[in-house]
Amino acid sequence: MKRITTTLSIILLSVFSSISVAGSTNMIIDKAPTNLFHPSGDATLQQYKEQKDFMQEALDSYWKGKFNITEKKLFLSSSFGIGIKRQLDNYIVEDLHGEKIEEHVVDGLSSVTIWKVGDEYFSLAVSEMIPGGNAIYGYYEIAHA
């Protein structure tokens, strides 16, 4: 009996461990491509604190409490917003079978796009061009507020 209990405990522990690991790596933000776009020259995201803050303020103003950010990742790219958005849209719609539910040009941003994949919401926000010929773009896992 003790052997059966121990075996069942190990099996249950393995199952619950797998579920929590799968949950943490199953987010769209972890699947979205990060190697498609590169910054001009030697520019780094750390050089643009003011622009990152401005971008976040514009996004918060646009969402106005409609969505809460649960996870975000920011990147720097020499691509314009439309190029970034087109590549990501292809990936989300074709590979992840998502549906675009919203796309807008927003004051202070090049664009904001939101997709729904299953019961998750994922957003791309792209800044206007910043000094050095780059743009900041961000991936956001979001949830209704």
Short mmCIF file of N, CA, C and O in Angstrom, two decimals:
data_model
loop_
_atom_site.label_atom_id
_atom_site.label_comp_id
_atom_site.label_asym_id
_atom_site.label_seq_id
_atom_site.Cartn_x
_atom_site.Cartn_y
_atom_site.Cartn_z
N MET A 1 0.82 -1.19 0.00
CA MET A 1 0.00 0.00 0.00
C MET A 1 0.87 1.26 0.00
O MET A 1 0.56 2.21 -0.70
N LYS A 2 1.94 1.23 0.79
CA LYS A 2 2.83 2.38 0.86
C LYS A 2 3.47 2.63 -0.51
O LYS A 2 3.64 3.77 -0.93
N ARG A 3 3.82 1.56 -1.20
CA ARG A 3 4.44 1.67 -2.53
C ARG A 3 3.46 2.31 -3.52
O ARG A 3 3.84 3.15 -4.33
N ILE A 4 2.20 1.93 -3.46
CA ILE A 4 1.17 2.49 -4.34
C ILE A 4 0.99 3.98 -4.04
O ILE A 4 0.93 4.81 -4.95
N THR A 5 0.91 4.33 -2.79
CA THR A 5 0.77 5.72 -2.38
C THR A 5 1.95 6.56 -2.85
O THR A 5 1.79 7.66 -3.38
N THR A 6 3.14 6.04 -2.69
CA THR A 6 4.35 6.75 -3.12
C THR A 6 4.34 6.92 -4.64
O THR A 6 4.63 8.00 -5.15
N THR A 7 3.98 5.87 -5.35
CA THR A 7 3.94 5.93 -6.82
C THR A 7 2.91 6.95 -7.28
O THR A 7 3.18 7.76 -8.17
N LEU A 8 1.72 6.92 -6.67
CA LEU A 8 0.68 7.90 -7.03
C LEU A 8 1.13 9.32 -6.72
O LEU A 8 0.87 10.24 -7.50
N SER A 9 1.80 9.52 -5.61
CA SER A 9 2.29 10.84 -5.25
C SER A 9 3.29 11.36 -6.28
O SER A 9 3.24 12.52 -6.69
N ILE A 10 4.17 10.50 -6.72
CA ILE A 10 5.17 10.88 -7.72
C ILE A 10 4.48 11.22 -9.04
O ILE A 10 4.80 12.23 -9.69
N ILE A 11 3.51 10.43 -9.44
CA ILE A 11 2.79 10.69 -10.69
C ILE A 11 2.05 12.02 -10.61
O ILE A 11 2.13 12.84 -11.52
N LEU A 12 1.33 12.25 -9.52
CA LEU A 12 0.60 13.51 -9.37
C LEU A 12 1.53 14.71 -9.33
O LEU A 12 1.25 15.75 -9.93
N LEU A 13 2.65 14.57 -8.65
CA LEU A 13 3.63 15.65 -8.61
C LEU A 13 4.15 15.96 -10.01
O LEU A 13 4.27 17.12 -10.39
N SER A 14 4.42 14.92 -10.78
CA SER A 14 4.90 15.11 -12.16
C SER A 14 3.85 15.80 -13.01
O SER A 14 4.16 16.70 -13.79
N VAL A 15 2.59 15.39 -12.88
CA VAL A 15 1.52 15.98 -13.66
C VAL A 15 1.37 17.46 -13.31
O VAL A 15 1.31 18.32 -14.19
N PHE A 16 1.31 17.80 -12.02
CA PHE A 16 1.14 19.19 -11.62
C PHE A 16 2.35 20.04 -11.99
O PHE A 16 2.22 21.19 -12.35
N SER A 17 3.53 19.47 -11.93
CA SER A 17 4.73 20.20 -12.35
C SER A 17 4.67 20.50 -13.84
O SER A 17 5.01 21.59 -14.28
N SER A 18 4.22 19.56 -14.63
CA SER A 18 4.10 19.75 -16.08
C SER A 18 3.09 20.83 -16.40
O SER A 18 3.29 21.65 -17.28
N ILE A 19 1.99 20.84 -15.68
CA ILE A 19 0.95 21.84 -15.92
C ILE A 19 1.48 23.22 -15.62
O ILE A 19 1.32 24.14 -16.41
N SER A 20 2.16 23.43 -14.53
CA SER A 20 2.64 24.77 -14.19
C SER A 20 3.73 25.21 -15.14
O SER A 20 3.78 26.36 -15.53
N VAL A 21 4.59 24.31 -15.58
CA VAL A 21 5.62 24.67 -16.54
C VAL A 21 4.98 25.00 -17.88
O VAL A 21 5.30 25.97 -18.52
N ALA A 22 4.01 24.18 -18.31
CA ALA A 22 3.34 24.44 -19.58
C ALA A 22 2.62 25.78 -19.53
O ALA A 22 2.65 26.54 -20.47
N GLY A 23 1.99 26.11 -18.42
CA GLY A 23 1.29 27.37 -18.29
C GLY A 23 2.23 28.56 -18.41
O GLY A 23 1.90 29.57 -19.00
N SER A 24 3.41 28.45 -17.86
CA SER A 24 4.32 29.59 -17.88
C SER A 24 5.00 29.78 -19.22
O SER A 24 5.45 30.85 -19.53
N THR A 25 5.07 28.75 -20.05
CA THR A 25 5.71 28.89 -21.35
C THR A 25 4.69 28.89 -22.48
O THR A 25 5.06 28.90 -23.64
N ASN A 26 3.42 28.87 -22.15
CA ASN A 26 2.38 28.79 -23.16
C ASN A 26 1.85 30.15 -23.56
O ASN A 26 0.96 30.25 -24.37
N MET A 27 2.39 31.21 -23.01
CA MET A 27 1.92 32.55 -23.32
C MET A 27 2.34 32.93 -24.74
O MET A 27 3.42 32.56 -25.20
N ILE A 28 1.50 33.68 -25.40
CA ILE A 28 1.79 34.15 -26.75
C ILE A 28 3.08 34.95 -26.78
O ILE A 28 3.89 34.81 -27.69
N ILE A 29 3.28 35.77 -25.77
CA ILE A 29 4.46 36.64 -25.72
C ILE A 29 5.75 35.82 -25.76
O ILE A 29 6.76 36.28 -26.28
N ASP A 30 5.72 34.61 -25.25
CA ASP A 30 6.90 33.75 -25.27
C ASP A 30 7.08 33.05 -26.61
O ASP A 30 8.16 32.54 -26.90
N LYS A 31 6.04 33.02 -27.42
CA LYS A 31 6.10 32.38 -28.74
C LYS A 31 6.40 33.38 -29.85
O LYS A 31 6.86 33.00 -30.91
N ALA A 32 6.08 34.65 -29.62
CA ALA A 32 6.22 35.66 -30.66
C ALA A 32 7.68 35.83 -31.06
O ALA A 32 8.57 35.80 -30.21
N PRO A 33 7.93 36.00 -32.36
CA PRO A 33 9.32 36.10 -32.85
C PRO A 33 10.04 37.34 -32.34
O PRO A 33 9.45 38.42 -32.29
N THR A 34 11.27 37.16 -31.95
CA THR A 34 12.07 38.29 -31.45
C THR A 34 13.28 38.55 -32.33
O THR A 34 14.03 39.48 -32.07
N ASN A 35 13.45 37.78 -33.38
CA ASN A 35 14.65 37.92 -34.21
C ASN A 35 14.36 38.43 -35.61
O ASN A 35 15.22 38.36 -36.48
N LEU A 36 13.17 38.95 -35.86
CA LEU A 36 12.82 39.42 -37.20
C LEU A 36 13.33 40.83 -37.49
O LEU A 36 13.57 41.18 -38.63
N PHE A 37 13.46 41.64 -36.48
CA PHE A 37 13.78 43.05 -36.67
C PHE A 37 14.98 43.43 -35.82
O PHE A 37 15.09 43.00 -34.68
N HIS A 38 15.84 44.26 -36.39
CA HIS A 38 17.05 44.65 -35.68
C HIS A 38 17.22 46.16 -35.74
O HIS A 38 16.81 46.79 -36.71
N PRO A 39 17.84 46.75 -34.74
CA PRO A 39 18.04 48.21 -34.73
C PRO A 39 19.13 48.64 -35.71
O PRO A 39 19.97 47.85 -36.11
N SER A 40 19.07 49.91 -36.06
CA SER A 40 20.12 50.50 -36.89
C SER A 40 21.38 50.67 -36.05
O SER A 40 21.31 51.09 -34.89
N GLY A 41 22.50 50.37 -36.65
CA GLY A 41 23.79 50.58 -35.99
C GLY A 41 23.91 49.85 -34.67
O GLY A 41 23.44 48.74 -34.52
N ASP A 42 24.53 50.52 -33.72
CA ASP A 42 24.78 49.94 -32.40
C ASP A 42 23.77 50.40 -31.36
O ASP A 42 24.03 50.32 -30.16
N ALA A 43 22.64 50.90 -31.79
CA ALA A 43 21.64 51.42 -30.86
C ALA A 43 21.13 50.33 -29.93
O ALA A 43 21.01 49.17 -30.33
N THR A 44 20.84 50.72 -28.70
CA THR A 44 20.25 49.81 -27.72
C THR A 44 19.01 50.44 -27.12
O THR A 44 18.88 51.67 -27.08
N LEU A 45 18.13 49.63 -26.64
CA LEU A 45 16.89 50.10 -26.03
C LEU A 45 17.16 50.99 -24.82
O LEU A 45 16.42 51.93 -24.54
N GLN A 46 18.24 50.71 -24.10
CA GLN A 46 18.58 51.47 -22.89
C GLN A 46 18.86 52.95 -23.20
O GLN A 46 18.76 53.78 -22.31
N GLN A 47 19.17 53.28 -24.43
CA GLN A 47 19.46 54.66 -24.82
C GLN A 47 18.19 55.50 -24.90
O GLN A 47 18.27 56.71 -25.01
N TYR A 48 17.03 54.88 -24.87
CA TYR A 48 15.78 55.58 -25.17
C TYR A 48 14.77 55.54 -24.03
O TYR A 48 13.60 55.27 -24.24
N LYS A 49 15.22 55.81 -22.82
CA LYS A 49 14.32 55.77 -21.66
C LYS A 49 13.14 56.74 -21.83
O LYS A 49 12.00 56.37 -21.59
N GLU A 50 13.42 57.95 -22.25
CA GLU A 50 12.36 58.95 -22.40
C GLU A 50 11.32 58.49 -23.43
O GLU A 50 10.12 58.60 -23.21
N GLN A 51 11.78 57.94 -24.54
CA GLN A 51 10.87 57.46 -25.58
C GLN A 51 10.07 56.25 -25.11
O GLN A 51 8.90 56.10 -25.45
N LYS A 52 10.70 55.35 -24.33
CA LYS A 52 9.97 54.20 -23.77
C LYS A 52 8.88 54.68 -22.83
O LYS A 52 7.75 54.17 -22.87
N ASP A 53 9.20 55.66 -21.98
CA ASP A 53 8.21 56.19 -21.05
C ASP A 53 7.05 56.86 -21.80
O ASP A 53 5.89 56.67 -21.46
N PHE A 54 7.39 57.63 -22.83
CA PHE A 54 6.37 58.29 -23.62
C PHE A 54 5.46 57.27 -24.30
O PHE A 54 4.24 57.43 -24.34
N MET A 55 6.07 56.22 -24.83
CA MET A 55 5.30 55.16 -25.48
C MET A 55 4.33 54.50 -24.49
O MET A 55 3.16 54.28 -24.80
N GLN A 56 4.80 54.22 -23.29
CA GLN A 56 3.95 53.58 -22.28
C GLN A 56 2.80 54.50 -21.87
O GLN A 56 1.67 54.06 -21.71
N GLU A 57 3.10 55.80 -21.73
CA GLU A 57 2.04 56.77 -21.38
C GLU A 57 0.98 56.84 -22.47
O GLU A 57 -0.21 56.88 -22.18
N ALA A 58 1.41 56.84 -23.73
CA ALA A 58 0.46 56.89 -24.86
C ALA A 58 -0.40 55.63 -24.88
O ALA A 58 -1.61 55.69 -25.11
N LEU A 59 0.20 54.49 -24.63
CA LEU A 59 -0.53 53.22 -24.62
C LEU A 59 -1.52 53.18 -23.46
O LEU A 59 -2.68 52.81 -23.64
N ASP A 60 -1.09 53.59 -22.28
CA ASP A 60 -1.99 53.62 -21.12
C ASP A 60 -3.16 54.56 -21.37
O ASP A 60 -4.30 54.25 -21.03
N SER A 61 -2.89 55.70 -21.98
CA SER A 61 -3.95 56.66 -22.29
C SER A 61 -4.95 56.07 -23.29
O SER A 61 -6.15 56.25 -23.15
N TYR A 62 -4.43 55.36 -24.28
CA TYR A 62 -5.30 54.76 -25.29
C TYR A 62 -6.19 53.65 -24.69
O TYR A 62 -7.38 53.59 -24.95
N TRP A 63 -5.58 52.79 -23.88
CA TRP A 63 -6.34 51.69 -23.30
C TRP A 63 -7.28 52.16 -22.19
O TRP A 63 -8.28 51.50 -21.91
N LYS A 64 -6.98 53.28 -21.54
CA LYS A 64 -7.84 53.91 -20.53
C LYS A 64 -8.53 52.91 -19.60
O LYS A 64 -9.73 52.95 -19.39
N GLY A 65 -7.79 51.97 -19.09
CA GLY A 65 -8.36 51.01 -18.16
C GLY A 65 -9.12 49.87 -18.82
O GLY A 65 -9.70 49.04 -18.15
N LYS A 66 -9.15 49.84 -20.15
CA LYS A 66 -9.85 48.77 -20.86
C LYS A 66 -9.08 47.45 -20.74
O LYS A 66 -9.67 46.38 -20.66
N PHE A 67 -7.74 47.56 -20.76
CA PHE A 67 -6.89 46.38 -20.63
C PHE A 67 -5.85 46.59 -19.55
O PHE A 67 -5.39 47.72 -19.33
N ASN A 68 -5.45 45.51 -18.90
CA ASN A 68 -4.32 45.51 -17.98
C ASN A 68 -3.20 44.71 -18.62
O ASN A 68 -3.45 43.68 -19.24
N ILE A 69 -1.99 45.19 -18.46
CA ILE A 69 -0.83 44.49 -18.99
C ILE A 69 -0.43 43.41 -17.99
O ILE A 69 -0.21 43.70 -16.82
N THR A 70 -0.34 42.17 -18.45
CA THR A 70 0.09 41.09 -17.57
C THR A 70 1.56 40.73 -17.81
O THR A 70 2.20 40.17 -16.94
N GLU A 71 2.05 41.04 -19.01
CA GLU A 71 3.45 40.77 -19.35
C GLU A 71 3.81 41.66 -20.53
O GLU A 71 2.98 41.90 -21.40
N LYS A 72 5.04 42.17 -20.56
CA LYS A 72 5.47 42.95 -21.72
C LYS A 72 6.94 42.73 -22.00
O LYS A 72 7.73 42.42 -21.11
N LYS A 73 7.28 42.90 -23.28
CA LYS A 73 8.66 42.82 -23.74
C LYS A 73 8.84 43.93 -24.77
O LYS A 73 8.03 44.04 -25.70
N LEU A 74 9.89 44.72 -24.61
CA LEU A 74 10.16 45.81 -25.54
C LEU A 74 11.40 45.51 -26.36
O LEU A 74 12.35 44.88 -25.87
N PHE A 75 11.40 46.01 -27.60
CA PHE A 75 12.50 45.79 -28.53
C PHE A 75 12.76 47.06 -29.32
O PHE A 75 11.92 47.96 -29.36
N LEU A 76 13.88 47.10 -30.00
CA LEU A 76 14.27 48.22 -30.84
C LEU A 76 14.45 47.70 -32.26
O LEU A 76 15.02 46.63 -32.46
N SER A 77 13.94 48.46 -33.24
CA SER A 77 14.02 48.01 -34.63
C SER A 77 14.20 49.18 -35.58
O SER A 77 13.71 50.28 -35.32
N SER A 78 14.86 48.92 -36.70
CA SER A 78 14.97 49.93 -37.74
C SER A 78 13.79 49.83 -38.70
O SER A 78 13.65 50.64 -39.61
N SER A 79 12.90 48.85 -38.52
CA SER A 79 11.72 48.71 -39.37
C SER A 79 10.64 49.69 -38.95
O SER A 79 10.52 50.04 -37.78
N PHE A 80 9.84 50.09 -39.90
CA PHE A 80 8.69 50.93 -39.61
C PHE A 80 7.58 50.08 -39.02
O PHE A 80 7.55 48.87 -39.20
N GLY A 81 6.63 50.74 -38.39
CA GLY A 81 5.53 50.03 -37.75
C GLY A 81 4.78 49.09 -38.66
O GLY A 81 4.43 47.99 -38.28
N ILE A 82 4.55 49.50 -39.90
CA ILE A 82 3.77 48.66 -40.81
C ILE A 82 4.48 47.35 -41.12
O ILE A 82 3.86 46.30 -41.23
N GLY A 83 5.80 47.40 -41.24
CA GLY A 83 6.56 46.17 -41.50
C GLY A 83 6.52 45.22 -40.32
O GLY A 83 6.35 44.01 -40.49
N ILE A 84 6.68 45.77 -39.14
CA ILE A 84 6.64 44.96 -37.91
C ILE A 84 5.25 44.34 -37.76
O ILE A 84 5.10 43.14 -37.52
N LYS A 85 4.24 45.17 -37.93
CA LYS A 85 2.85 44.72 -37.77
C LYS A 85 2.50 43.64 -38.79
O LYS A 85 1.86 42.64 -38.45
N ARG A 86 2.92 43.80 -40.03
CA ARG A 86 2.60 42.83 -41.08
C ARG A 86 3.22 41.46 -40.76
O ARG A 86 2.57 40.43 -40.86
N GLN A 87 4.50 41.46 -40.37
CA GLN A 87 5.17 40.21 -40.05
C GLN A 87 4.51 39.52 -38.86
O GLN A 87 4.29 38.31 -38.86
N LEU A 88 4.22 40.29 -37.82
CA LEU A 88 3.62 39.71 -36.63
C LEU A 88 2.20 39.23 -36.89
O LEU A 88 1.79 38.18 -36.41
N ASP A 89 1.44 39.99 -37.70
CA ASP A 89 0.08 39.59 -38.02
C ASP A 89 0.09 38.25 -38.74
O ASP A 89 -0.71 37.36 -38.43
N ASN A 90 1.00 38.08 -39.69
CA ASN A 90 1.11 36.79 -40.39
C ASN A 90 1.36 35.66 -39.40
O ASN A 90 0.75 34.60 -39.48
N TYR A 91 2.26 35.89 -38.47
CA TYR A 91 2.60 34.86 -37.49
C TYR A 91 1.40 34.53 -36.59
O TYR A 91 1.05 33.37 -36.40
N ILE A 92 0.77 35.56 -36.03
CA ILE A 92 -0.34 35.35 -35.09
C ILE A 92 -1.51 34.67 -35.80
O ILE A 92 -2.10 33.71 -35.28
N VAL A 93 -1.88 35.15 -36.98
CA VAL A 93 -3.05 34.63 -37.68
C VAL A 93 -2.78 33.25 -38.29
O VAL A 93 -3.57 32.32 -38.11
N GLU A 94 -1.66 33.12 -39.00
CA GLU A 94 -1.41 31.86 -39.70
C GLU A 94 -0.87 30.75 -38.79
O GLU A 94 -1.32 29.62 -38.87
N ASP A 95 0.08 31.08 -37.94
CA ASP A 95 0.71 30.05 -37.11
C ASP A 95 -0.04 29.76 -35.82
O ASP A 95 -0.12 28.61 -35.38
N LEU A 96 -0.59 30.80 -35.21
CA LEU A 96 -1.27 30.61 -33.92
C LEU A 96 -2.79 30.60 -34.05
O LEU A 96 -3.49 30.43 -33.07
N HIS A 97 -3.29 30.83 -35.27
CA HIS A 97 -4.73 30.83 -35.56
C HIS A 97 -5.47 31.88 -34.73
O HIS A 97 -6.58 31.65 -34.27
N GLY A 98 -4.83 33.03 -34.59
CA GLY A 98 -5.44 34.14 -33.87
C GLY A 98 -6.31 34.98 -34.78
O GLY A 98 -6.32 34.82 -36.00
N GLU A 99 -7.03 35.88 -34.16
CA GLU A 99 -7.93 36.78 -34.87
C GLU A 99 -7.61 38.21 -34.47
O GLU A 99 -7.56 38.53 -33.27
N LYS A 100 -7.37 39.06 -35.46
CA LYS A 100 -7.14 40.47 -35.17
C LYS A 100 -8.46 41.09 -34.75
O LYS A 100 -9.46 40.95 -35.45
N ILE A 101 -8.48 41.72 -33.58
CA ILE A 101 -9.74 42.30 -33.11
C ILE A 101 -9.71 43.83 -33.07
O ILE A 101 -10.75 44.45 -32.97
N GLU A 102 -8.51 44.40 -33.17
CA GLU A 102 -8.43 45.86 -33.09
C GLU A 102 -7.10 46.32 -33.67
O GLU A 102 -6.07 45.70 -33.46
N GLU A 103 -7.17 47.44 -34.43
CA GLU A 103 -5.95 48.03 -34.98
C GLU A 103 -6.19 49.52 -35.15
O GLU A 103 -7.15 49.92 -35.81
N HIS A 104 -5.32 50.33 -34.52
CA HIS A 104 -5.52 51.78 -34.58
C HIS A 104 -4.18 52.50 -34.61
O HIS A 104 -3.20 52.03 -34.05
N VAL A 105 -4.20 53.66 -35.26
CA VAL A 105 -3.10 54.61 -35.13
C VAL A 105 -3.48 55.43 -33.90
O VAL A 105 -4.61 55.89 -33.77
N VAL A 106 -2.56 55.57 -32.99
CA VAL A 106 -2.83 56.20 -31.70
C VAL A 106 -1.92 57.41 -31.54
O VAL A 106 -0.75 57.36 -31.94
N ASP A 107 -2.44 58.50 -30.97
CA ASP A 107 -1.60 59.67 -30.71
C ASP A 107 -0.36 59.27 -29.95
O ASP A 107 -0.44 58.64 -28.90
N GLY A 108 0.81 59.60 -30.50
CA GLY A 108 2.07 59.28 -29.86
C GLY A 108 2.65 57.93 -30.22
O GLY A 108 3.75 57.60 -29.83
N LEU A 109 1.87 57.13 -30.96
CA LEU A 109 2.33 55.80 -31.38
C LEU A 109 2.08 55.64 -32.88
O LEU A 109 1.17 56.24 -33.43
N SER A 110 2.88 54.80 -33.49
CA SER A 110 2.64 54.46 -34.89
C SER A 110 1.38 53.62 -35.01
O SER A 110 0.55 53.87 -35.87
N SER A 111 1.25 52.62 -34.14
CA SER A 111 0.05 51.78 -34.17
C SER A 111 -0.05 50.91 -32.93
O SER A 111 0.93 50.67 -32.25
N VAL A 112 -1.28 50.45 -32.70
CA VAL A 112 -1.57 49.46 -31.66
C VAL A 112 -2.48 48.43 -32.30
O VAL A 112 -3.50 48.76 -32.89
N THR A 113 -2.10 47.17 -32.20
CA THR A 113 -2.89 46.07 -32.75
C THR A 113 -3.13 45.06 -31.64
O THR A 113 -2.22 44.79 -30.85
N ILE A 114 -4.34 44.52 -31.60
CA ILE A 114 -4.69 43.51 -30.60
C ILE A 114 -5.25 42.30 -31.32
O ILE A 114 -6.09 42.42 -32.21
N TRP A 115 -4.76 41.13 -30.93
CA TRP A 115 -5.25 39.86 -31.43
C TRP A 115 -5.81 39.05 -30.27
O TRP A 115 -5.39 39.20 -29.13
N LYS A 116 -6.71 38.16 -30.60
CA LYS A 116 -7.20 37.19 -29.62
C LYS A 116 -6.81 35.81 -30.14
O LYS A 116 -7.10 35.46 -31.28
N VAL A 117 -6.12 35.06 -29.29
CA VAL A 117 -5.71 33.70 -29.62
C VAL A 117 -6.27 32.82 -28.51
O VAL A 117 -5.84 32.91 -27.36
N GLY A 118 -7.26 32.00 -28.86
CA GLY A 118 -7.94 31.23 -27.82
C GLY A 118 -8.63 32.20 -26.88
O GLY A 118 -9.41 33.04 -27.31
N ASP A 119 -8.30 32.12 -25.60
CA ASP A 119 -8.88 33.06 -24.64
C ASP A 119 -7.87 34.10 -24.18
O ASP A 119 -8.11 34.82 -23.21
N GLU A 120 -6.74 34.20 -24.89
CA GLU A 120 -5.71 35.17 -24.55
C GLU A 120 -5.75 36.37 -25.49
O GLU A 120 -6.09 36.23 -26.66
N TYR A 121 -5.36 37.53 -24.96
CA TYR A 121 -5.24 38.74 -25.77
C TYR A 121 -3.77 39.12 -25.83
O TYR A 121 -3.06 39.12 -24.82
N PHE A 122 -3.34 39.48 -27.03
CA PHE A 122 -1.95 39.83 -27.29
C PHE A 122 -1.94 41.11 -28.10
O PHE A 122 -2.74 41.29 -29.01
N SER A 123 -1.02 42.02 -27.75
CA SER A 123 -0.98 43.29 -28.45
C SER A 123 0.43 43.63 -28.89
O SER A 123 1.42 43.25 -28.24
N LEU A 124 0.49 44.37 -29.98
CA LEU A 124 1.72 44.95 -30.48
C LEU A 124 1.53 46.45 -30.49
O LEU A 124 0.54 46.95 -31.04
N ALA A 125 2.44 47.17 -29.87
CA ALA A 125 2.45 48.63 -29.94
C ALA A 125 3.78 49.04 -30.53
O ALA A 125 4.83 48.50 -30.16
N VAL A 126 3.73 49.99 -31.48
CA VAL A 126 4.94 50.46 -32.14
C VAL A 126 5.00 51.96 -31.97
O VAL A 126 4.03 52.68 -32.25
N SER A 127 6.16 52.45 -31.53
CA SER A 127 6.35 53.89 -31.37
C SER A 127 6.48 54.56 -32.72
O SER A 127 6.67 53.91 -33.75
N GLU A 128 6.40 55.86 -32.71
CA GLU A 128 6.79 56.62 -33.88
C GLU A 128 8.30 56.50 -33.99
O GLU A 128 8.97 56.05 -33.05
N MET A 129 8.87 56.86 -35.13
CA MET A 129 10.32 56.76 -35.30
C MET A 129 11.01 57.65 -34.26
O MET A 129 10.53 58.74 -33.94
N ILE A 130 12.10 57.16 -33.74
CA ILE A 130 12.87 57.87 -32.73
C ILE A 130 14.24 58.22 -33.30
O ILE A 130 14.60 57.72 -34.37
N PRO A 131 15.01 59.06 -32.62
CA PRO A 131 16.33 59.43 -33.15
C PRO A 131 17.17 58.19 -33.50
O PRO A 131 17.12 57.18 -32.82
N GLY A 132 17.89 58.29 -34.58
CA GLY A 132 18.74 57.19 -35.01
C GLY A 132 18.06 56.29 -36.03
O GLY A 132 18.60 55.28 -36.45
N GLY A 133 16.83 56.66 -36.44
CA GLY A 133 16.13 55.87 -37.46
C GLY A 133 15.55 54.58 -36.96
O GLY A 133 15.34 53.64 -37.73
N ASN A 134 15.27 54.47 -35.68
CA ASN A 134 14.70 53.26 -35.09
C ASN A 134 13.29 53.51 -34.59
O ASN A 134 12.81 54.63 -34.56
N ALA A 135 12.64 52.44 -34.20
CA ALA A 135 11.34 52.49 -33.53
C ALA A 135 11.38 51.50 -32.39
O ALA A 135 12.08 50.48 -32.46
N ILE A 136 10.65 51.80 -31.35
CA ILE A 136 10.49 50.85 -30.24
C ILE A 136 9.20 50.10 -30.51
O ILE A 136 8.19 50.68 -30.89
N TYR A 137 9.25 48.78 -30.35
CA TYR A 137 8.00 48.03 -30.44
C TYR A 137 7.91 47.14 -29.22
O TYR A 137 8.91 46.73 -28.65
N GLY A 138 6.67 46.90 -28.81
CA GLY A 138 6.45 46.10 -27.62
C GLY A 138 5.41 45.03 -27.84
O GLY A 138 4.43 45.25 -28.56
N TYR A 139 5.67 43.89 -27.25
CA TYR A 139 4.70 42.80 -27.20
C TYR A 139 4.05 42.86 -25.82
O TYR A 139 4.75 42.99 -24.80
N TYR A 140 2.74 42.73 -25.78
CA TYR A 140 2.01 42.82 -24.53
C TYR A 140 1.00 41.69 -24.42
O TYR A 140 0.17 41.49 -25.32
N GLU A 141 1.10 40.94 -23.33
CA GLU A 141 0.01 40.03 -22.95
C GLU A 141 -0.93 40.90 -22.13
O GLU A 141 -0.49 41.58 -21.19
N ILE A 142 -2.19 40.91 -22.51
CA ILE A 142 -3.13 41.79 -21.82
C ILE A 142 -4.39 41.03 -21.43
O ILE A 142 -4.69 39.96 -21.97
N ALA A 143 -5.11 41.61 -20.49
CA ALA A 143 -6.38 41.04 -20.03
C ALA A 143 -7.37 42.20 -19.85
O ALA A 143 -6.95 43.32 -19.53
N HIS A 144 -8.64 41.91 -20.06
CA HIS A 144 -9.63 42.96 -19.83
C HIS A 144 -9.57 43.42 -18.38
O HIS A 144 -9.43 42.62 -17.47
N ALA A 145 -9.69 44.72 -18.21
CA ALA A 145 -9.64 45.31 -16.86
C ALA A 145 -10.92 45.01 -16.11
O ALA A 145 -11.94 44.74 -16.65
#
